[in-house]
Tab-separated table of C-alpha atoms in Angstrom:
chain	number	residue	atom	x	y	z
A	1	MET	CA	-24.241	57.963	-92.634
A	2	GLY	CA	-22.539	61.210	-91.558
A	3	PHE	CA	-22.232	64.654	-93.045
A	4	THR	CA	-19.586	64.948	-95.754
A	5	PRO	CA	-19.416	67.030	-98.924
A	6	VAL	CA	-21.119	65.347	-101.842
A	7	GLU	CA	-18.605	64.285	-104.464
A	8	GLN	CA	-19.635	63.044	-107.863
A	9	THR	CA	-17.941	59.821	-108.767
A	10	ARG	CA	-17.315	58.764	-112.347
A	11	TRP	CA	-17.723	55.086	-111.579
A	12	VAL	CA	-20.820	53.471	-113.063
A	13	PRO	CA	-21.794	49.845	-112.288
A	14	ARG	CA	-21.290	47.724	-115.391
A	15	LYS	CA	-20.051	44.286	-114.308
A	16	ARG	CA	-22.809	41.751	-114.838
A	17	GLN	CA	-23.953	39.734	-111.829
A	18	ASP	CA	-25.960	37.040	-113.610
A	19	GLY	CA	-26.320	33.871	-111.544
A	20	ARG	CA	-25.400	35.569	-108.272
A	21	ARG	CA	-27.747	35.977	-105.322
A	22	PHE	CA	-27.613	39.008	-103.002
A	23	ILE	CA	-29.355	39.836	-99.752
A	24	VAL	CA	-29.906	43.572	-99.132
A	25	THR	CA	-31.178	44.694	-95.753
A	26	GLY	CA	-33.393	47.736	-95.480
A	27	ALA	CA	-34.058	47.469	-99.209
A	28	ASN	CA	-37.490	49.034	-99.644
A	29	ARG	CA	-36.308	52.649	-99.661
A	30	GLY	CA	-33.303	54.967	-99.703
A	31	ILE	CA	-29.794	53.609	-100.249
A	32	GLY	CA	-30.979	50.044	-99.720
A	33	TYR	CA	-33.547	50.345	-102.473
A	34	ALA	CA	-31.049	51.913	-104.859
A	35	THR	CA	-28.542	49.145	-104.060
A	36	ALA	CA	-31.114	46.431	-104.715
A	37	ALA	CA	-32.187	48.130	-107.966
A	38	GLY	CA	-28.585	48.479	-109.088
A	39	LEU	CA	-27.870	44.805	-108.496
A	40	ALA	CA	-31.084	43.773	-110.257
A	41	ALA	CA	-30.120	45.922	-113.266
A	42	LEU	CA	-26.862	43.947	-113.440
A	43	GLY	CA	-28.730	40.646	-113.625
A	44	ALA	CA	-28.466	39.524	-109.994
A	45	GLN	CA	-31.099	37.717	-107.993
A	46	VAL	CA	-31.919	39.996	-105.087
A	47	VAL	CA	-33.613	39.190	-101.793
A	48	LEU	CA	-34.968	42.406	-100.305
A	49	VAL	CA	-35.283	42.155	-96.537
A	50	GLY	CA	-36.582	44.430	-93.797
A	51	HIS	CA	-39.220	44.969	-91.157
A	52	GLU	CA	-41.735	47.221	-92.916
A	53	GLY	CA	-43.984	44.475	-94.269
A	54	SER	CA	-44.891	42.789	-97.528
A	55	ASP	CA	-46.923	45.721	-98.893
A	56	ALA	CA	-43.987	48.131	-98.686
A	57	PHE	CA	-41.598	45.624	-100.201
A	58	GLY	CA	-44.095	44.559	-102.861
A	59	GLU	CA	-44.262	48.190	-103.986
A	60	ALA	CA	-40.460	48.371	-103.982
A	61	ILE	CA	-40.206	45.248	-106.109
A	62	ASP	CA	-42.789	46.622	-108.565
A	63	ARG	CA	-40.729	49.805	-108.917
A	64	ILE	CA	-37.474	47.948	-109.449
A	65	VAL	CA	-39.041	45.798	-112.176
A	66	GLN	CA	-40.419	48.918	-113.865
A	67	GLU	CA	-37.151	50.839	-113.605
A	68	THR	CA	-34.705	48.073	-114.540
A	69	ARG	CA	-36.845	45.762	-116.714
A	70	CYS	CA	-35.481	42.829	-114.748
A	71	GLU	CA	-37.497	39.632	-114.375
A	72	ARG	CA	-39.876	39.814	-111.422
A	73	ASP	CA	-38.929	36.340	-110.264
A	74	ALA	CA	-35.346	37.589	-109.787
A	75	LEU	CA	-36.633	39.598	-106.807
A	76	SER	CA	-38.109	38.381	-103.554
A	77	TYR	CA	-38.897	39.628	-100.047
A	78	MET	CA	-38.189	38.203	-96.593
A	79	ALA	CA	-39.032	39.732	-93.230
A	80	LEU	CA	-36.174	40.717	-90.919
A	81	ASP	CA	-36.401	42.668	-87.679
A	82	LEU	CA	-32.966	43.855	-86.541
A	83	SER	CA	-34.277	45.331	-83.301
A	84	SER	CA	-33.623	42.036	-81.515
A	85	THR	CA	-31.479	38.940	-81.843
A	86	GLU	CA	-34.643	36.856	-81.932
A	87	GLY	CA	-35.710	38.740	-85.061
A	88	VAL	CA	-32.408	37.739	-86.670
A	89	ARG	CA	-32.797	34.126	-85.610
A	90	GLN	CA	-36.291	33.985	-87.093
A	91	PHE	CA	-34.893	35.187	-90.418
A	92	VAL	CA	-32.073	32.648	-90.331
A	93	ARG	CA	-34.501	29.825	-89.567
A	94	MET	CA	-36.538	30.854	-92.594
A	95	TRP	CA	-33.414	30.985	-94.747
A	96	LYS	CA	-32.420	27.483	-93.720
A	97	GLN	CA	-35.764	26.203	-94.992
A	98	ARG	CA	-34.991	27.287	-98.546
A	99	PRO	CA	-33.994	24.584	-101.042
A	100	ALA	CA	-30.206	24.123	-101.289
A	101	SER	CA	-30.153	25.665	-104.772
A	102	GLU	CA	-31.883	28.802	-103.456
A	103	SER	CA	-29.984	29.219	-100.200
A	104	LYS	CA	-26.554	30.018	-101.641
A	105	ILE	CA	-25.508	33.632	-101.014
A	106	HIS	CA	-22.943	35.387	-103.197
A	107	GLY	CA	-23.331	38.837	-101.650
A	108	LEU	CA	-24.679	40.236	-98.382
A	109	ILE	CA	-25.286	43.980	-98.133
A	110	ASN	CA	-25.749	45.003	-94.523
A	111	ASN	CA	-27.393	48.312	-95.327
A	112	ALA	CA	-30.151	48.740	-92.720
A	113	GLY	CA	-29.587	51.128	-89.863
A	114	ILE	CA	-31.012	53.974	-87.838
A	115	ALA	CA	-29.783	57.500	-87.116
A	116	GLY	CA	-30.547	57.087	-83.441
A	117	ALA	CA	-33.481	57.124	-81.069
A	118	PRO	CA	-34.007	57.079	-77.333
A	119	GLY	CA	-34.735	53.745	-75.704
A	120	VAL	CA	-33.358	50.230	-75.561
A	121	SER	CA	-33.997	47.111	-77.617
A	122	PRO	CA	-35.903	44.002	-76.466
A	123	ASP	CA	-32.431	42.576	-75.699
A	124	GLY	CA	-31.756	45.525	-73.434
A	125	PHE	CA	-29.167	47.371	-75.564
A	126	GLU	CA	-29.107	50.959	-76.797
A	127	LEU	CA	-30.983	51.027	-80.109
A	128	CYS	CA	-28.172	52.227	-82.394
A	129	PHE	CA	-25.804	49.601	-81.000
A	130	GLN	CA	-28.449	46.853	-81.396
A	131	ILE	CA	-29.722	47.658	-84.894
A	132	ASN	CA	-26.622	49.074	-86.556
A	133	TYR	CA	-24.123	46.658	-85.087
A	134	LEU	CA	-25.118	43.797	-82.761
A	135	SER	CA	-27.912	42.302	-84.875
A	136	MET	CA	-25.789	42.769	-88.008
A	137	PHE	CA	-22.948	40.900	-86.225
A	138	LEU	CA	-25.274	37.944	-85.551
A	139	LEU	CA	-26.885	38.017	-89.004
A	140	THR	CA	-23.571	37.982	-90.823
A	141	ARG	CA	-22.065	35.171	-88.762
A	142	SER	CA	-25.283	33.142	-89.058
A	143	LEU	CA	-25.284	33.414	-92.857
A	144	LEU	CA	-21.584	32.613	-93.384
A	145	PRO	CA	-22.254	28.879	-94.014
A	146	PHE	CA	-24.437	29.850	-96.974
A	147	MET	CA	-21.938	32.216	-98.580
A	148	GLU	CA	-20.284	30.802	-101.648
A	149	ALA	CA	-17.765	31.890	-104.247
A	150	THR	CA	-18.720	31.884	-107.935
A	151	GLU	CA	-16.829	30.532	-110.928
A	152	GLU	CA	-15.740	33.120	-113.453
A	153	LYS	CA	-13.310	32.479	-116.324
A	154	ASP	CA	-11.705	29.444	-114.676
A	155	LYS	CA	-11.255	31.176	-111.317
A	156	LYS	CA	-13.275	31.552	-108.155
A	157	VAL	CA	-14.661	34.944	-107.224
A	158	PRO	CA	-15.134	35.309	-103.454
A	159	ALA	CA	-18.529	36.080	-102.010
A	160	ARG	CA	-18.826	39.674	-100.792
A	161	ILE	CA	-20.097	41.145	-97.556
A	162	VAL	CA	-20.615	44.915	-97.610
A	163	CYS	CA	-21.341	46.622	-94.294
A	164	VAL	CA	-22.608	50.173	-94.488
A	165	SER	CA	-20.686	52.276	-91.967
A	166	SER	CA	-20.258	56.036	-91.760
A	167	SER	CA	-17.598	58.709	-91.505
A	168	ALA	CA	-19.210	59.366	-88.101
A	169	HIS	CA	-17.095	56.503	-86.808
A	170	LEU	CA	-14.132	58.883	-86.960
A	171	PHE	CA	-15.651	61.111	-84.274
A	172	THR	CA	-15.872	58.897	-81.211
A	173	LEU	CA	-13.990	58.208	-77.987
A	174	GLY	CA	-13.123	54.627	-78.893
A	175	ILE	CA	-14.711	51.202	-79.338
A	176	PRO	CA	-17.382	50.824	-76.657
A	177	THR	CA	-17.332	47.527	-74.763
A	178	ASP	CA	-18.669	48.474	-71.335
A	179	GLU	CA	-21.947	46.591	-70.988
A	180	GLY	CA	-23.412	49.027	-68.476
A	181	TYR	CA	-22.901	51.904	-70.885
A	182	LEU	CA	-24.237	49.964	-73.867
A	183	ARG	CA	-27.419	49.086	-71.996
A	184	LYS	CA	-28.288	52.722	-71.336
A	185	SER	CA	-30.615	54.646	-73.641
A	186	GLY	CA	-28.783	56.910	-76.079
A	187	GLY	CA	-29.353	60.424	-77.241
A	188	GLY	CA	-29.810	60.037	-80.999
A	189	PHE	CA	-27.661	60.936	-84.018
A	190	PHE	CA	-25.905	63.909	-82.476
A	191	SER	CA	-24.735	61.893	-79.463
A	192	LEU	CA	-21.723	59.588	-79.743
A	193	ARG	CA	-23.938	56.511	-80.013
A	194	TYR	CA	-24.414	56.534	-83.793
A	195	GLY	CA	-20.721	56.941	-84.550
A	196	GLU	CA	-19.834	54.337	-81.931
A	197	SER	CA	-22.152	51.792	-83.538
A	198	LYS	CA	-20.469	52.399	-86.880
A	199	LEU	CA	-17.006	52.138	-85.278
A	200	CYS	CA	-18.107	48.712	-84.039
A	201	VAL	CA	-19.143	47.841	-87.616
A	202	ASN	CA	-15.680	48.709	-88.899
A	203	SER	CA	-14.052	46.756	-86.100
A	204	PHE	CA	-16.189	43.701	-86.968
A	205	VAL	CA	-15.202	43.973	-90.620
A	206	ARG	CA	-11.508	43.956	-89.767
A	207	THR	CA	-11.808	41.137	-87.233
A	208	LEU	CA	-13.897	38.862	-89.444
A	209	HIS	CA	-11.511	39.477	-92.354
A	210	LYS	CA	-8.531	38.552	-90.186
A	211	ARG	CA	-10.207	35.398	-88.886
A	212	LEU	CA	-11.227	34.334	-92.393
A	213	ARG	CA	-7.702	34.897	-93.676
A	214	ASP	CA	-5.848	33.255	-90.769
A	215	GLU	CA	-8.206	30.438	-89.747
A	216	HIS	CA	-10.285	29.640	-92.834
A	217	PRO	CA	-8.293	30.583	-95.965
A	218	ASP	CA	-10.416	28.104	-97.939
A	219	LYS	CA	-13.572	30.106	-97.187
A	220	LEU	CA	-13.596	32.600	-100.067
A	221	VAL	CA	-15.442	35.561	-98.571
A	222	ASP	CA	-14.383	39.189	-98.756
A	223	ILE	CA	-15.802	41.773	-96.342
A	224	VAL	CA	-15.578	45.572	-96.450
A	225	ALA	CA	-17.099	48.610	-94.744
A	226	VAL	CA	-18.347	51.585	-96.733
A	227	HIS	CA	-19.265	55.202	-96.107
A	228	PRO	CA	-22.127	56.130	-98.458
A	229	GLY	CA	-21.918	59.899	-97.967
A	230	SER	CA	-24.672	62.249	-96.865
A	231	THR	CA	-27.809	61.048	-98.615
A	232	SER	CA	-31.336	62.352	-98.688
A	233	SER	CA	-33.440	59.365	-97.647
A	234	GLY	CA	-35.783	57.949	-95.054
A	235	PHE	CA	-32.753	57.513	-92.811
A	236	TRP	CA	-33.469	60.985	-91.467
A	237	HIS	CA	-37.199	60.436	-90.881
A	238	SER	CA	-36.877	60.813	-87.087
A	239	PHE	CA	-35.429	64.329	-87.513
A	240	PRO	CA	-37.632	67.478	-87.373
A	241	ALA	CA	-39.093	68.491	-90.726
A	242	TRP	CA	-36.944	71.649	-90.876
A	243	ALA	CA	-33.797	69.551	-90.349
A	244	GLN	CA	-34.810	67.134	-93.087
A	245	ARG	CA	-35.308	70.050	-95.489
A	246	CYS	CA	-31.843	71.389	-94.663
A	247	ILE	CA	-30.248	67.979	-95.185
A	248	ALA	CA	-32.039	67.590	-98.525
A	249	THR	CA	-30.452	70.790	-99.836
A	250	VAL	CA	-26.874	69.474	-99.376
A	251	ALA	CA	-27.267	65.704	-99.582
A	252	GLN	CA	-26.955	63.441	-102.590
A	253	ASP	CA	-29.783	61.276	-103.844
A	254	PRO	CA	-30.004	57.558	-102.898
A	255	SER	CA	-28.669	56.332	-106.271
A	256	GLN	CA	-25.456	58.256	-105.582
A	257	GLY	CA	-25.411	57.043	-101.981
A	258	ALA	CA	-25.587	53.427	-103.187
A	259	ARG	CA	-22.606	53.646	-105.543
A	260	THR	CA	-19.895	52.723	-103.072
A	261	SER	CA	-21.935	49.744	-101.857
A	262	LEU	CA	-22.436	48.625	-105.460
A	263	TYR	CA	-18.752	49.188	-106.222
A	264	CYS	CA	-17.642	47.058	-103.302
A	265	ALA	CA	-20.240	44.373	-104.076
A	266	THR	CA	-19.317	43.949	-107.733
A	267	GLU	CA	-15.891	45.259	-108.686
A	268	PRO	CA	-12.787	43.039	-108.767
A	269	GLY	CA	-9.799	44.197	-106.780
A	270	VAL	CA	-11.689	45.361	-103.686
A	271	VAL	CA	-9.442	44.798	-100.664
A	272	SER	CA	-11.064	42.665	-97.966
A	273	GLY	CA	-11.039	44.206	-94.507
A	274	GLY	CA	-10.935	47.705	-95.959
A	275	TYR	CA	-13.011	50.829	-95.552
A	276	TYR	CA	-14.264	52.562	-98.715
A	277	ALA	CA	-15.797	55.932	-99.541
A	278	ASP	CA	-16.516	57.454	-102.959
A	279	CYS	CA	-15.689	54.085	-104.582
A	280	ALA	CA	-12.111	54.135	-103.280
A	281	PRO	CA	-10.185	53.108	-100.150
A	282	ALA	CA	-10.481	55.649	-97.338
A	283	ALA	CA	-8.758	56.340	-94.047
A	284	ALA	CA	-10.471	54.725	-91.066
A	285	SER	CA	-10.326	55.646	-87.398
A	286	PHE	CA	-7.097	55.134	-85.466
A	287	TRP	CA	-9.204	53.469	-82.746
A	288	LEU	CA	-9.318	50.422	-85.028
A	289	ASN	CA	-5.594	49.827	-84.580
A	290	SER	CA	-6.108	48.190	-81.174
A	291	MET	CA	-6.441	44.461	-81.778
A	292	GLU	CA	-6.970	43.980	-78.030
A	293	ARG	CA	-10.060	46.205	-78.067
A	294	ALA	CA	-11.292	44.586	-81.279
A	295	GLU	CA	-10.985	41.097	-79.778
A	296	ASP	CA	-12.752	42.283	-76.633
A	297	LEU	CA	-15.646	43.570	-78.748
A	298	TRP	CA	-15.788	40.263	-80.694
A	299	THR	CA	-15.798	38.165	-77.528
A	300	LYS	CA	-18.419	40.242	-75.753
A	301	SER	CA	-20.605	40.524	-78.868
A	302	SER	CA	-20.497	36.743	-79.179
A	303	ALA	CA	-21.664	36.399	-75.576
A	304	TRP	CA	-24.412	39.017	-76.004
A	305	THR	CA	-25.748	37.216	-79.097
A	306	GLY	CA	-25.310	33.714	-77.680
A	307	VAL	CA	-22.732	32.373	-80.126
A	308	SER	CA	-19.251	30.961	-79.716
A	309	PRO	CA	-16.370	33.436	-79.997
A	310	PHE	CA	-14.150	30.621	-81.286
A	311	LYS	CA	-16.159	29.746	-84.407
A	312	LEU	CA	-16.742	31.984	-87.388
A	313	ALA	CA	-20.292	30.863	-88.069
A	314	ALA	CA	-23.013	31.252	-85.458
A	315	GLN	CA	-24.371	27.877	-84.448
């Protein structure tokens, strides 16, 4: 997420999303909840996913219905645990069981993430790298076959993938690809690990965009990374209480934090492969200019998640 001054944006979501289906990860609270609510208010069908259980997501769905007056059957919940690749595969297996008419995806909002915590994942990777990047990498590639453009005024509107990144990606020492390093426990938000995981997210966005453009121009999918800005939410729950109080005094509320995600999910003219902040293109890290390092990350991430580096979709 990162610490940046809160700027009020004039943009307000207005473009209707009737007939479109979105998946939002980490959607029961914070920015994810506000994103799901914003999409529901625009008429979209929204699948709220996460690991915190049906009770938490049932409450979130009740609140969205109350706040937006959307139809309850436009909202649903599915379990997803991003702490391991097996958790992602379980979700994908469940998605494949949906009827064809209910499995089409018009937007994927990769919102879920952690600020950082000591320890490693069941797959043996540092937790920020696993949850913020590696599992998202596998989830996105696994769902690509289900992503579909929509017809609008005699033209096709590409499906959208929005990956929540952070300005913290600007403050790193480069794209990490050393497996030994990535399998060591990290030191939390104020170590390099959080920013590195988000740098990997941005690298993935650029690489997938390039592969879609060059190898599969018929696959109408746009993908962008976004910086939501400093937001007061459950994202900071692992911080000491005094730190959370300090953050709350300077941070924006989740509805403001969700605006750039909503902008990139719904507005025409968003540039695929880009990085956005405050509902506008933003400057990304110079570390992303190395295609060699980006391809190395793609190849190794494919190996670590058990998918082919030569195919877009995970098989």
